[in-house]
mmCIF file of C-alpha atoms in Angstrom:
data_model
loop_
_atom_site.group_PDB
_atom_site.id
_atom_site.type_symbol
_atom_site.label_atom_id
_atom_site.label_comp_id
_atom_site.label_asym_id
_atom_site.label_seq_id
_atom_site.Cartn_x
_atom_site.Cartn_y
_atom_site.Cartn_z
ATOM 1 C CA ARG A 1 -15.970 -4.414 11.158
ATOM 2 C CA HIS A 2 -13.664 -2.248 13.208
ATOM 3 C CA PRO A 3 -13.318 1.336 11.866
ATOM 4 C CA ASP A 4 -9.515 1.025 11.847
ATOM 5 C CA SER A 5 -9.610 -2.171 9.782
ATOM 6 C CA PRO A 6 -8.764 -0.544 6.399
ATOM 7 C CA TYR A 7 -5.785 1.246 7.942
ATOM 8 C CA ILE A 8 -4.465 -1.910 9.574
ATOM 9 C CA ARG A 9 -4.778 -3.803 6.287
ATOM 10 C CA ALA A 10 -3.164 -0.961 4.313
ATOM 11 C CA ILE A 11 -0.141 -1.023 6.628
ATOM 12 C CA GLY A 12 0.096 -4.786 6.184
ATOM 13 C CA PHE A 13 -0.070 -4.469 2.391
ATOM 14 C CA LEU A 14 2.597 -1.776 2.422
ATOM 15 C CA TYR A 15 4.803 -4.005 4.569
ATOM 16 C CA LEU A 16 4.397 -6.840 2.067
ATOM 17 C CA ARG A 17 5.124 -4.506 -0.873
ATOM 18 C CA LEU A 18 8.319 -3.222 0.668
ATOM 19 C CA GLY A 19 9.467 -6.548 2.109
ATOM 20 C CA LEU A 20 8.788 -9.104 -0.619
ATOM 21 C CA CYS A 21 11.081 -9.111 -3.629
ATOM 22 C CA ASP A 22 9.246 -11.924 -5.389
ATOM 23 C CA PHE A 23 6.433 -10.406 -7.475
ATOM 24 C CA LYS A 24 4.566 -13.713 -7.774
ATOM 25 C CA GLY A 25 4.573 -14.109 -4.012
ATOM 26 C CA LEU A 26 3.388 -10.534 -3.601
ATOM 27 C CA TRP A 27 0.633 -11.083 -6.168
ATOM 28 C CA ALA A 28 -0.556 -14.172 -4.280
ATOM 29 C CA TRP A 29 -0.950 -12.090 -1.128
ATOM 30 C CA LEU A 30 -2.514 -8.974 -2.679
ATOM 31 C CA GLN A 31 -4.672 -10.208 -5.570
ATOM 32 C CA PRO A 32 -7.669 -11.237 -3.418
ATOM 33 C CA TYR A 33 -8.017 -7.631 -2.193
ATOM 34 C CA LEU A 34 -8.238 -5.871 -5.575
ATOM 35 C CA GLY A 35 -12.042 -5.734 -5.321
ATOM 36 C CA ASP A 36 -12.131 -4.554 -1.697
ATOM 37 C CA ASP A 37 -14.234 -1.383 -1.554
ATOM 38 C CA ASP A 38 -13.544 -0.378 2.068
ATOM 39 C CA GLN A 39 -12.696 3.315 1.951
ATOM 40 C CA PHE A 40 -9.973 5.054 3.937
ATOM 41 C CA PHE A 41 -7.996 8.300 3.803
ATOM 42 C CA ILE A 42 -4.287 7.863 3.100
ATOM 43 C CA ASP A 43 -3.213 10.892 5.125
ATOM 44 C CA GLY A 44 -6.416 11.413 7.114
ATOM 45 C CA THR A 45 -7.920 14.056 4.831
ATOM 46 C CA PRO A 46 -10.865 13.600 2.449
ATOM 47 C CA ALA A 47 -8.658 14.671 -0.472
ATOM 48 C CA THR A 48 -6.785 11.365 -0.252
ATOM 49 C CA ALA A 49 -9.826 9.079 -0.101
ATOM 50 C CA THR A 50 -9.236 5.706 -1.725
ATOM 51 C CA THR A 51 -10.357 2.126 -1.364
ATOM 52 C CA ILE A 52 -8.320 -0.851 -0.234
ATOM 53 C CA GLY A 53 -8.637 -2.274 -3.766
ATOM 54 C CA GLU A 54 -7.300 0.900 -5.371
ATOM 55 C CA PHE A 55 -4.493 1.115 -2.811
ATOM 56 C CA VAL A 56 -3.482 -2.488 -3.527
ATOM 57 C CA ARG A 57 -3.600 -1.854 -7.292
ATOM 58 C CA ARG A 58 -1.334 1.166 -6.882
ATOM 59 C CA LEU A 59 1.086 -0.823 -4.732
ATOM 60 C CA MET A 60 1.311 -3.377 -7.530
ATOM 61 C CA THR A 61 1.640 -0.923 -10.423
ATOM 62 C CA ASP A 62 3.462 2.174 -9.138
ATOM 63 C CA GLN A 63 7.216 1.903 -9.525
ATOM 64 C CA ALA A 64 7.907 3.828 -6.325
ATOM 65 C CA PRO A 65 4.681 4.155 -4.320
ATOM 66 C CA LEU A 66 6.299 6.153 -1.513
ATOM 67 C CA ALA A 67 8.887 8.170 -3.421
ATOM 68 C CA ALA A 68 6.161 9.915 -5.402
ATOM 69 C CA ARG A 69 4.721 11.248 -2.141
ATOM 70 C CA GLY A 70 8.050 12.461 -0.768
ATOM 71 C CA HIS A 71 8.339 9.753 1.877
ATOM 72 C CA SER A 72 11.423 8.010 0.549
ATOM 73 C CA LYS A 73 14.692 8.324 2.395
ATOM 74 C CA LYS A 74 17.506 9.845 0.399
ATOM 75 C CA ARG A 75 20.603 7.726 0.338
ATOM 76 C CA ARG A 76 23.809 9.263 1.498
ATOM 77 C CA PRO A 77 26.648 9.118 -0.993
ATOM 78 C CA ALA A 78 29.205 6.401 -0.345
ATOM 79 C CA GLU A 79 32.351 7.742 1.226
#
């Protein structure tokens, strides 16, 4: 039980969410972690405390999990 374990898993889940287009394939990877109660802080502050299970649920249900936090890249208009 390494203290960085929830962060490493969260990065892996985010990678899967952004990289897999097939929802059924994504569900197969993420579903086993919905009940995971390991806590971590999304941005390192106590205000963003969540669990791996909650993070995974939000990855599956939020339409744009990063855009809502201002982390999405704006596309440049086509020239």
